[in-house]
């Protein structure tokens, strides 16, 4: 399949860039977290609290699987933990081109310090939590992406332009876009 999939840590800008990319390319945008909240009629915070993280992770896999029944091409932004599941890595590979959006720990800390919507970052010492999770995840993000770009050093427009160009290079058949 030919979707463009944005992966990366919480706060890296997946939703912002995804939505700008969607406007630029005229492709519909899907955010897995939003999709899950709509389906469950609950916030991510509530899902984690009332049903647990494992339940949430299963929902993430279900959302990916549903995309195989859909003919459209989407820009898809996935939750920061989704690529960590082995099964999801296989699904992502089949779904399209993965772009890894990177940001420095400093930027992530600034953006996420006072966050109240991400269950894994609540409580004390947010920086430590970010560093620990990033250490576990970075290798996977790198391994499954065809292209990575640092989002906190240039404008949103420049990031979008660069992604479009890279996707063109990665797929020779950009007529689709
Ligand atoms: C998570 C990232 C969040 C959301 C959930 C868990 C994670 O999405 O899926 O809070 O494990 O990194 P964003 O990456 O869009 O913030």
PDB file of C-alpha atoms and ligand atoms in Angstrom:
ATOM      1  CA  UNK A   1       0.000   0.000   0.000  1.00  0.00           C
ATOM      2  CA  UNK A   2       1.057   3.553  -0.567  1.00  0.00           C
ATOM      3  CA  UNK A   3       0.325   5.501   2.586  1.00  0.00           C
ATOM      4  CA  UNK A   4       2.756   8.026   4.036  1.00  0.00           C
ATOM      5  CA  UNK A   5       3.240   7.177   7.704  1.00  0.00           C
ATOM      6  CA  UNK A   6       4.751   9.518  10.261  1.00  0.00           C
ATOM      7  CA  UNK A   7       6.439   7.887  13.227  1.00  0.00           C
ATOM      8  CA  UNK A   8       8.437   9.288  16.136  1.00  0.00           C
ATOM      9  CA  UNK A   9       8.394  10.224  19.780  1.00  0.00           C
ATOM     10  CA  UNK A  10       5.520  12.025  21.507  1.00  0.00           C
ATOM     11  CA  UNK A  11       5.785  15.748  20.860  1.00  0.00           C
ATOM     12  CA  UNK A  12       7.938  15.405  17.723  1.00  0.00           C
ATOM     13  CA  UNK A  13       5.249  17.092  15.603  1.00  0.00           C
ATOM     14  CA  UNK A  14       3.622  14.110  13.873  1.00  0.00           C
ATOM     15  CA  UNK A  15       0.111  15.529  14.064  1.00  0.00           C
ATOM     16  CA  UNK A  16       1.112  19.065  13.044  1.00  0.00           C
ATOM     17  CA  UNK A  17       3.280  17.923  10.146  1.00  0.00           C
ATOM     18  CA  UNK A  18       0.766  15.243   9.156  1.00  0.00           C
ATOM     19  CA  UNK A  19      -2.006  17.742   8.860  1.00  0.00           C
ATOM     20  CA  UNK A  20       0.168  20.192   6.849  1.00  0.00           C
ATOM     21  CA  UNK A  21       1.301  17.352   4.593  1.00  0.00           C
ATOM     22  CA  UNK A  22      -2.302  16.357   4.097  1.00  0.00           C
ATOM     23  CA  UNK A  23      -3.171  19.884   2.908  1.00  0.00           C
ATOM     24  CA  UNK A  24      -0.134  20.065   0.669  1.00  0.00           C
ATOM     25  CA  UNK A  25      -0.756  16.725  -1.047  1.00  0.00           C
ATOM     26  CA  UNK A  26      -4.550  16.697  -0.914  1.00  0.00           C
ATOM     27  CA  UNK A  27      -4.502  13.353   0.879  1.00  0.00           C
ATOM     28  CA  UNK A  28      -6.741  12.629   3.836  1.00  0.00           C
ATOM     29  CA  UNK A  29      -5.104  12.590   7.268  1.00  0.00           C
ATOM     30  CA  UNK A  30      -5.546   9.901   9.901  1.00  0.00           C
ATOM     31  CA  UNK A  31      -4.141  10.087  13.407  1.00  0.00           C
ATOM     32  CA  UNK A  32      -4.254   6.704  15.182  1.00  0.00           C
ATOM     33  CA  UNK A  33      -4.799   8.282  18.616  1.00  0.00           C
ATOM     34  CA  UNK A  34      -7.766  10.302  17.349  1.00  0.00           C
ATOM     35  CA  UNK A  35      -9.177   7.253  15.611  1.00  0.00           C
ATOM     36  CA  UNK A  36      -8.942   5.239  18.840  1.00  0.00           C
ATOM     37  CA  UNK A  37     -10.538   7.986  20.912  1.00  0.00           C
ATOM     38  CA  UNK A  38     -13.416   8.209  18.425  1.00  0.00           C
ATOM     39  CA  UNK A  39     -13.945   4.457  18.335  1.00  0.00           C
ATOM     40  CA  UNK A  40     -13.810   4.042  22.106  1.00  0.00           C
ATOM     41  CA  UNK A  41     -15.524   7.326  22.916  1.00  0.00           C
ATOM     42  CA  UNK A  42     -12.874   7.811  25.584  1.00  0.00           C
ATOM     43  CA  UNK A  43      -9.670   9.821  25.919  1.00  0.00           C
ATOM     44  CA  UNK A  44      -6.314   8.039  25.767  1.00  0.00           C
ATOM     45  CA  UNK A  45      -5.839   8.942  29.436  1.00  0.00           C
ATOM     46  CA  UNK A  46      -9.090   7.198  30.349  1.00  0.00           C
ATOM     47  CA  UNK A  47      -8.355   4.157  28.205  1.00  0.00           C
ATOM     48  CA  UNK A  48      -4.988   3.680  29.949  1.00  0.00           C
ATOM     49  CA  UNK A  49      -6.517   4.225  33.365  1.00  0.00           C
ATOM     50  CA  UNK A  50      -9.667   2.145  33.003  1.00  0.00           C
ATOM     51  CA  UNK A  51      -8.617  -0.577  30.537  1.00  0.00           C
ATOM     52  CA  UNK A  52      -4.840  -0.595  30.729  1.00  0.00           C
ATOM     53  CA  UNK A  53      -1.969  -0.069  28.307  1.00  0.00           C
ATOM     54  CA  UNK A  54      -2.180  -3.566  26.798  1.00  0.00           C
ATOM     55  CA  UNK A  55      -5.765  -2.911  25.742  1.00  0.00           C
ATOM     56  CA  UNK A  56      -4.696   0.372  24.139  1.00  0.00           C
ATOM     57  CA  UNK A  57      -1.852  -1.364  22.280  1.00  0.00           C
ATOM     58  CA  UNK A  58      -4.320  -3.885  20.856  1.00  0.00           C
ATOM     59  CA  UNK A  59      -6.499  -1.016  19.625  1.00  0.00           C
ATOM     60  CA  UNK A  60      -3.481   0.477  17.859  1.00  0.00           C
ATOM     61  CA  UNK A  61      -2.902  -2.813  16.025  1.00  0.00           C
ATOM     62  CA  UNK A  62      -6.609  -3.021  15.138  1.00  0.00           C
ATOM     63  CA  UNK A  63      -6.521   0.476  13.609  1.00  0.00           C
ATOM     64  CA  UNK A  64      -3.570  -0.516  11.409  1.00  0.00           C
ATOM     65  CA  UNK A  65      -5.287  -3.719  10.312  1.00  0.00           C
ATOM     66  CA  UNK A  66      -8.469  -1.871   9.352  1.00  0.00           C
ATOM     67  CA  UNK A  67      -6.476   0.198   6.879  1.00  0.00           C
ATOM     68  CA  UNK A  68      -5.976  -2.886   4.729  1.00  0.00           C
ATOM     69  CA  UNK A  69      -9.703  -2.860   3.938  1.00  0.00           C
ATOM     70  CA  UNK A  70      -9.563   0.714   2.672  1.00  0.00           C
ATOM     71  CA  UNK A  71      -8.613   1.658  -0.886  1.00  0.00           C
ATOM     72  CA  UNK A  72      -7.716   5.298  -0.184  1.00  0.00           C
ATOM     73  CA  UNK A  73      -4.222   6.624   0.326  1.00  0.00           C
ATOM     74  CA  UNK A  74      -3.670   8.444   3.587  1.00  0.00           C
ATOM     75  CA  UNK A  75      -1.176  10.468   5.526  1.00  0.00           C
ATOM     76  CA  UNK A  76      -1.077   8.530   8.798  1.00  0.00           C
ATOM     77  CA  UNK A  77       0.344   9.755  12.066  1.00  0.00           C
ATOM     78  CA  UNK A  78       0.852   6.954  14.598  1.00  0.00           C
ATOM     79  CA  UNK A  79       1.256   7.109  18.372  1.00  0.00           C
ATOM     80  CA  UNK A  80       4.851   7.143  19.614  1.00  0.00           C
ATOM     81  CA  UNK A  81       4.641   3.644  21.089  1.00  0.00           C
ATOM     82  CA  UNK A  82       2.895   1.928  18.184  1.00  0.00           C
ATOM     83  CA  UNK A  83       6.043   0.985  16.218  1.00  0.00           C
ATOM     84  CA  UNK A  84       7.428  -0.851  19.254  1.00  0.00           C
ATOM     85  CA  UNK A  85       5.151  -3.864  18.773  1.00  0.00           C
ATOM     86  CA  UNK A  86       6.700  -6.448  16.430  1.00  0.00           C
ATOM     87  CA  UNK A  87       3.362  -7.119  14.736  1.00  0.00           C
ATOM     88  CA  UNK A  88       2.886  -3.412  14.069  1.00  0.00           C
ATOM     89  CA  UNK A  89       6.335  -3.158  12.502  1.00  0.00           C
ATOM     90  CA  UNK A  90       5.306  -5.731   9.910  1.00  0.00           C
ATOM     91  CA  UNK A  91       1.994  -3.972   9.294  1.00  0.00           C
ATOM     92  CA  UNK A  92       3.695  -0.578   8.907  1.00  0.00           C
ATOM     93  CA  UNK A  93       6.094  -2.028   6.342  1.00  0.00           C
ATOM     94  CA  UNK A  94       3.174  -3.235   4.260  1.00  0.00           C
ATOM     95  CA  UNK A  95       1.183  -0.043   4.658  1.00  0.00           C
ATOM     96  CA  UNK A  96       3.622   2.330   2.974  1.00  0.00           C
ATOM     97  CA  UNK A  97       6.541   4.672   3.498  1.00  0.00           C
ATOM     98  CA  UNK A  98       7.557   5.441   7.086  1.00  0.00           C
ATOM     99  CA  UNK A  99       9.051   8.850   7.831  1.00  0.00           C
ATOM    100  CA  UNK A 100      10.698   9.323  11.225  1.00  0.00           C
ATOM    101  CA  UNK A 101      10.156  12.801  12.698  1.00  0.00           C
ATOM    102  CA  UNK A 102      12.937  13.595  15.151  1.00  0.00           C
ATOM    103  CA  UNK A 103      13.296  16.277  17.795  1.00  0.00           C
ATOM    104  CA  UNK A 104      15.994  16.850  20.400  1.00  0.00           C
ATOM    105  CA  UNK A 105      15.411  15.796  24.002  1.00  0.00           C
ATOM    106  CA  UNK A 106      15.536  19.496  24.889  1.00  0.00           C
ATOM    107  CA  UNK A 107      12.661  20.335  22.548  1.00  0.00           C
ATOM    108  CA  UNK A 108      10.646  17.320  23.661  1.00  0.00           C
ATOM    109  CA  UNK A 109      11.081  18.290  27.319  1.00  0.00           C
ATOM    110  CA  UNK A 110       9.938  21.840  26.627  1.00  0.00           C
ATOM    111  CA  UNK A 111       6.912  20.638  24.708  1.00  0.00           C
ATOM    112  CA  UNK A 112       5.930  17.834  27.063  1.00  0.00           C
ATOM    113  CA  UNK A 113       6.857  19.187  30.503  1.00  0.00           C
ATOM    114  CA  UNK A 114       3.334  20.234  31.383  1.00  0.00           C
ATOM    115  CA  UNK A 115       1.471  17.666  29.300  1.00  0.00           C
ATOM    116  CA  UNK A 116      -1.721  16.270  30.804  1.00  0.00           C
ATOM    117  CA  UNK A 117      -2.862  14.041  27.936  1.00  0.00           C
ATOM    118  CA  UNK A 118      -0.117  11.453  27.714  1.00  0.00           C
ATOM    119  CA  UNK A 119      -0.373   8.761  30.384  1.00  0.00           C
ATOM    120  CA  UNK A 120       3.276   7.677  30.115  1.00  0.00           C
ATOM    121  CA  UNK A 121       4.519  11.164  30.974  1.00  0.00           C
ATOM    122  CA  UNK A 122       2.505  11.971  34.066  1.00  0.00           C
ATOM    123  CA  UNK A 123       4.084  12.469  37.489  1.00  0.00           C
ATOM    124  CA  UNK A 124       7.611  13.421  38.514  1.00  0.00           C
ATOM    125  CA  UNK A 125      10.730  13.790  36.401  1.00  0.00           C
ATOM    126  CA  UNK A 126       9.331  14.006  32.895  1.00  0.00           C
ATOM    127  CA  UNK A 127      12.811  14.479  31.411  1.00  0.00           C
ATOM    128  CA  UNK A 128      13.976  11.156  32.830  1.00  0.00           C
ATOM    129  CA  UNK A 129      10.880   9.424  31.469  1.00  0.00           C
ATOM    130  CA  UNK A 130      11.467  10.907  28.031  1.00  0.00           C
ATOM    131  CA  UNK A 131      15.148   9.930  28.043  1.00  0.00           C
ATOM    132  CA  UNK A 132      14.427   6.366  29.159  1.00  0.00           C
ATOM    133  CA  UNK A 133      11.682   5.798  26.606  1.00  0.00           C
ATOM    134  CA  UNK A 134      13.689   7.435  23.826  1.00  0.00           C
ATOM    135  CA  UNK A 135      16.634   5.173  24.530  1.00  0.00           C
ATOM    136  CA  UNK A 136      14.419   2.119  24.151  1.00  0.00           C
ATOM    137  CA  UNK A 137      12.668   3.367  21.027  1.00  0.00           C
ATOM    138  CA  UNK A 138      15.142   5.288  18.918  1.00  0.00           C
ATOM    139  CA  UNK A 139      16.706   2.203  17.304  1.00  0.00           C
ATOM    140  CA  UNK A 140      13.317   0.913  16.206  1.00  0.00           C
ATOM    141  CA  UNK A 141      12.258   4.274  14.781  1.00  0.00           C
ATOM    142  CA  UNK A 142      15.498   4.371  12.772  1.00  0.00           C
ATOM    143  CA  UNK A 143      15.208   0.762  11.658  1.00  0.00           C
ATOM    144  CA  UNK A 144      11.691   0.920  10.254  1.00  0.00           C
ATOM    145  CA  UNK A 145      11.817   4.341   8.604  1.00  0.00           C
ATOM    146  CA  UNK A 146      12.884   5.001   5.025  1.00  0.00           C
ATOM    147  CA  UNK A 147      13.705   8.617   5.824  1.00  0.00           C
ATOM    148  CA  UNK A 148      14.189  10.697   8.947  1.00  0.00           C
ATOM    149  CA  UNK A 149      14.049  14.432   9.442  1.00  0.00           C
ATOM    150  CA  UNK A 150      14.726  16.742  12.386  1.00  0.00           C
ATOM    151  CA  UNK A 151      11.603  18.800  12.920  1.00  0.00           C
ATOM    152  CA  UNK A 152      12.726  21.344  15.490  1.00  0.00           C
ATOM    153  CA  UNK A 153      15.471  22.989  13.444  1.00  0.00           C
ATOM    154  CA  UNK A 154      13.414  24.240  10.513  1.00  0.00           C
ATOM    155  CA  UNK A 155       9.966  25.583   9.686  1.00  0.00           C
ATOM    156  CA  UNK A 156       6.908  23.403   9.280  1.00  0.00           C
ATOM    157  CA  UNK A 157       6.858  24.305   5.571  1.00  0.00           C
ATOM    158  CA  UNK A 158      10.474  23.226   5.110  1.00  0.00           C
ATOM    159  CA  UNK A 159       9.828  19.907   6.849  1.00  0.00           C
ATOM    160  CA  UNK A 160       6.782  19.260   4.668  1.00  0.00           C
ATOM    161  CA  UNK A 161       8.692  20.167   1.502  1.00  0.00           C
ATOM    162  CA  UNK A 162      11.531  17.879   2.427  1.00  0.00           C
ATOM    163  CA  UNK A 163       9.200  14.962   3.154  1.00  0.00           C
ATOM    164  CA  UNK A 164       7.396  15.408  -0.160  1.00  0.00           C
ATOM    165  CA  UNK A 165      10.714  15.420  -2.014  1.00  0.00           C
ATOM    166  CA  UNK A 166      11.968  12.360  -0.168  1.00  0.00           C
ATOM    167  CA  UNK A 167       8.773  10.408  -0.715  1.00  0.00           C
ATOM    168  CA  UNK A 168       9.094  11.266  -4.419  1.00  0.00           C
ATOM    169  CA  UNK A 169      12.608   9.884  -4.414  1.00  0.00           C
ATOM    170  CA  UNK A 170      11.658   6.796  -2.450  1.00  0.00           C
ATOM    171  CA  UNK A 171       8.792   5.981  -4.784  1.00  0.00           C
ATOM    172  CA  UNK A 172       9.512   6.648  -8.383  1.00  0.00           C
ATOM    173  CA  UNK A 173       5.798   6.635  -9.161  1.00  0.00           C
ATOM    174  CA  UNK A 174       4.803   9.923  -7.584  1.00  0.00           C
ATOM    175  CA  UNK A 175       1.998  10.260 -10.145  1.00  0.00           C
ATOM    176  CA  UNK A 176      -0.081   8.767  -7.317  1.00  0.00           C
ATOM    177  CA  UNK A 177       0.436  11.848  -5.190  1.00  0.00           C
TER     178      UNK A 177
HETATM  179  C1  LIG B   1       2.246   7.087  23.378  1.00  0.00           C
HETATM  180  C2  LIG B   1       2.148   8.157  22.523  1.00  0.00           C
HETATM  181  C3  LIG B   1       0.910   8.912  22.354  1.00  0.00           C
HETATM  182  C4  LIG B   1      -0.303   8.029  22.653  1.00  0.00           C
HETATM  183  C5  LIG B   1      -0.160   7.398  23.990  1.00  0.00           C
HETATM  184  C6  LIG B   1       1.082   6.529  24.122  1.00  0.00           C
HETATM  185  C7  LIG B   1       3.559   6.404  23.512  1.00  0.00           C
HETATM  186  O1  LIG B   1       0.798   9.430  21.027  1.00  0.00           O
HETATM  187  O2  LIG B   1      -0.425   7.055  21.665  1.00  0.00           O
HETATM  188  O3  LIG B   1      -0.151   8.399  24.965  1.00  0.00           O
HETATM  189  O4  LIG B   1       3.619   5.278  24.004  1.00  0.00           O
HETATM  190  O5  LIG B   1       4.564   7.017  23.086  1.00  0.00           O
HETATM  191  P1  LIG B   1       1.687  10.660  20.470  1.00  0.00           P
HETATM  192  O6  LIG B   1       3.013  10.082  20.039  1.00  0.00           O
HETATM  193  O7  LIG B   1       0.899  11.143  19.294  1.00  0.00           O
HETATM  194  O8  LIG B   1       1.798  11.649  21.531  1.00  0.00           O
END
